[in-house]
Short mmCIF file of C-alpha atoms in Angstrom, two decimals:
data_model
loop_
_atom_site.label_atom_id
_atom_site.label_comp_id
_atom_site.label_asym_id
_atom_site.label_seq_id
_atom_site.Cartn_x
_atom_site.Cartn_y
_atom_site.Cartn_z
CA UNK A 1 -5.22 22.11 -1.55
CA UNK A 2 -4.03 25.29 -3.28
CA UNK A 3 -0.70 27.03 -3.14
CA UNK A 4 -0.34 30.80 -2.70
CA UNK A 5 -0.67 31.40 -6.44
CA UNK A 6 -4.07 29.66 -6.40
CA UNK A 7 -2.85 26.60 -8.32
CA UNK A 8 -3.53 23.06 -7.21
CA UNK A 9 -0.67 21.84 -5.05
CA UNK A 10 1.63 19.08 -6.26
CA UNK A 11 1.41 16.14 -3.90
CA UNK A 12 4.67 14.16 -4.05
CA UNK A 13 4.14 10.50 -3.25
CA UNK A 14 5.98 7.19 -3.57
CA UNK A 15 4.76 3.68 -4.32
CA UNK A 16 6.32 0.27 -3.69
CA UNK A 17 6.06 -2.56 -6.18
CA UNK A 18 7.06 -5.20 -3.65
CA UNK A 19 8.39 -8.31 -5.39
CA UNK A 20 8.57 -11.78 -3.89
CA UNK A 21 8.94 -15.08 -5.76
CA UNK A 22 8.25 -13.40 -9.12
CA UNK A 23 4.96 -11.85 -7.92
CA UNK A 24 4.09 -8.23 -7.13
CA UNK A 25 2.06 -7.01 -4.16
CA UNK A 26 -0.96 -5.00 -5.35
CA UNK A 27 -3.18 -3.15 -2.86
CA UNK A 28 -6.84 -2.15 -3.15
CA UNK A 29 -7.97 1.16 -1.64
CA UNK A 30 -10.63 0.90 1.05
CA UNK A 31 -14.25 2.03 0.67
CA UNK A 32 -13.73 5.02 2.98
CA UNK A 33 -10.78 6.45 0.97
CA UNK A 34 -10.65 8.67 -2.10
CA UNK A 35 -10.34 6.49 -5.21
CA UNK A 36 -12.13 3.72 -3.28
CA UNK A 37 -11.84 0.25 -4.78
CA UNK A 38 -9.01 1.14 -7.17
CA UNK A 39 -5.70 -0.73 -7.05
CA UNK A 40 -2.34 0.87 -6.29
CA UNK A 41 1.17 0.23 -5.15
CA UNK A 42 1.31 0.87 -1.39
CA UNK A 43 3.17 3.95 -0.21
CA UNK A 44 2.36 7.54 0.61
CA UNK A 45 3.42 11.16 0.85
CA UNK A 46 7.03 12.31 0.95
CA UNK A 47 7.65 14.47 4.02
CA UNK A 48 9.71 17.68 3.66
CA UNK A 49 12.82 16.19 5.33
CA UNK A 50 12.79 12.89 3.38
CA UNK A 51 14.17 11.55 0.14
CA UNK A 52 11.71 9.44 -1.89
CA UNK A 53 13.48 6.25 -0.80
CA UNK A 54 13.35 7.22 2.89
CA UNK A 55 9.66 8.07 2.59
CA UNK A 56 8.88 4.74 0.96
CA UNK A 57 10.73 2.78 3.62
CA UNK A 58 8.79 4.63 6.37
CA UNK A 59 5.41 4.35 4.61
CA UNK A 60 5.72 0.59 4.09
CA UNK A 61 6.62 0.08 7.75
CA UNK A 62 3.56 2.18 8.76
CA UNK A 63 1.06 0.79 6.22
CA UNK A 64 2.05 -2.86 5.90
CA UNK A 65 4.07 -3.41 9.08
CA UNK A 66 6.98 -4.97 7.21
CA UNK A 67 10.41 -3.90 5.98
CA UNK A 68 11.50 -3.56 2.37
CA UNK A 69 14.69 -2.87 0.49
CA UNK A 70 14.00 -0.06 -1.97
CA UNK A 71 15.66 -1.06 -5.26
CA UNK A 72 15.33 0.35 -8.79
CA UNK A 73 13.13 3.30 -9.71
CA UNK A 74 10.45 2.32 -12.22
CA UNK A 75 9.07 5.73 -13.26
CA UNK A 76 7.55 9.01 -12.10
CA UNK A 77 3.98 9.68 -13.23
CA UNK A 78 1.91 12.83 -12.80
CA UNK A 79 -1.88 12.82 -12.69
CA UNK A 80 -4.31 15.70 -12.13
CA UNK A 81 -7.04 14.59 -9.73
CA UNK A 82 -9.85 16.84 -8.51
CA UNK A 83 -8.05 17.22 -5.16
CA UNK A 84 -4.64 18.15 -6.63
CA UNK A 85 -1.82 16.94 -8.84
CA UNK A 86 -0.17 13.72 -7.70
CA UNK A 87 3.45 13.12 -8.68
CA UNK A 88 4.05 9.43 -8.02
CA UNK A 89 7.49 7.82 -8.10
CA UNK A 90 7.29 4.03 -8.04
CA UNK A 91 10.14 1.74 -7.02
CA UNK A 92 10.72 -2.00 -7.22
CA UNK A 93 11.13 -3.20 -3.62
CA UNK A 94 12.08 -6.51 -2.04
CA UNK A 95 10.60 -7.83 1.19
CA UNK A 96 13.36 -7.95 3.82
CA UNK A 97 11.51 -8.65 7.06
CA UNK A 98 7.95 -9.47 8.08
CA UNK A 99 4.75 -10.21 6.20
CA UNK A 100 2.55 -7.44 4.77
CA UNK A 101 -0.52 -6.77 6.95
CA UNK A 102 -3.69 -4.94 6.00
CA UNK A 103 -3.91 -1.69 7.97
CA UNK A 104 -5.01 0.89 5.38
CA UNK A 105 -6.07 -1.15 2.36
CA UNK A 106 -9.20 -3.20 1.73
CA UNK A 107 -7.27 -6.08 0.12
CA UNK A 108 -3.82 -7.08 -1.05
CA UNK A 109 -2.89 -9.63 -3.74
CA UNK A 110 0.39 -11.14 -4.87
CA UNK A 111 0.09 -11.22 -8.67
CA UNK A 112 2.27 -12.37 -11.54
CA UNK A 113 3.27 -9.23 -13.49
CA UNK A 114 1.46 -10.43 -16.62
CA UNK A 115 -1.88 -10.45 -14.73
CA UNK A 116 -1.52 -6.94 -13.26
CA UNK A 117 -3.23 -5.15 -16.21
CA UNK A 118 -6.48 -6.98 -15.30
CA UNK A 119 -6.84 -4.82 -12.16
CA UNK A 120 -8.61 -1.44 -12.13
CA UNK A 121 -5.60 0.76 -11.24
CA UNK A 122 -5.69 4.28 -9.79
CA UNK A 123 -4.78 6.65 -12.67
CA UNK A 124 -1.40 7.69 -11.20
CA UNK A 125 -0.37 4.01 -10.91
CA UNK A 126 -1.30 2.97 -14.47
CA UNK A 127 2.06 3.81 -16.07
CA UNK A 128 4.13 1.93 -13.45
CA UNK A 129 1.77 -1.07 -13.55
CA UNK A 130 2.21 -1.23 -17.33
CA UNK A 131 6.00 -1.07 -17.15
CA UNK A 132 6.19 -3.67 -14.38
CA UNK A 133 3.74 -6.02 -16.11
CA UNK A 134 6.25 -6.38 -18.97
CA UNK A 135 9.17 -7.27 -16.66
CA UNK A 136 10.48 -10.65 -15.62
CA UNK A 137 10.97 -10.38 -11.88
CA UNK A 138 13.01 -12.53 -9.49
#
């Protein structure tokens, strides 16, 4: 994806670090996706008419079929992949309604923050995973 100047487009995305009972939901990308097998915080692209928080709320409903409260912003990371530059803003979220269901991911795990560094994270998610792994969560 290139813009009119021939530069790789910036792909603005959001990720949800969903917290429940002191654990964080981590999602593994499926074998048919780019970055297959790597772990990430679920989420997706921000549409032109959306704020990052609105996009995250919509993406979690679509991907996991549950509802979250989008709370504090963790960080914004930028990573240059071969397909473009991803600008990922990750938020702490709290499960409000429903149970996360696998629709797009190969696997999901609820993990204590201290164990999160053991996963093989997608490069754009590494910074947020590191910050969250040092937190004490409710």
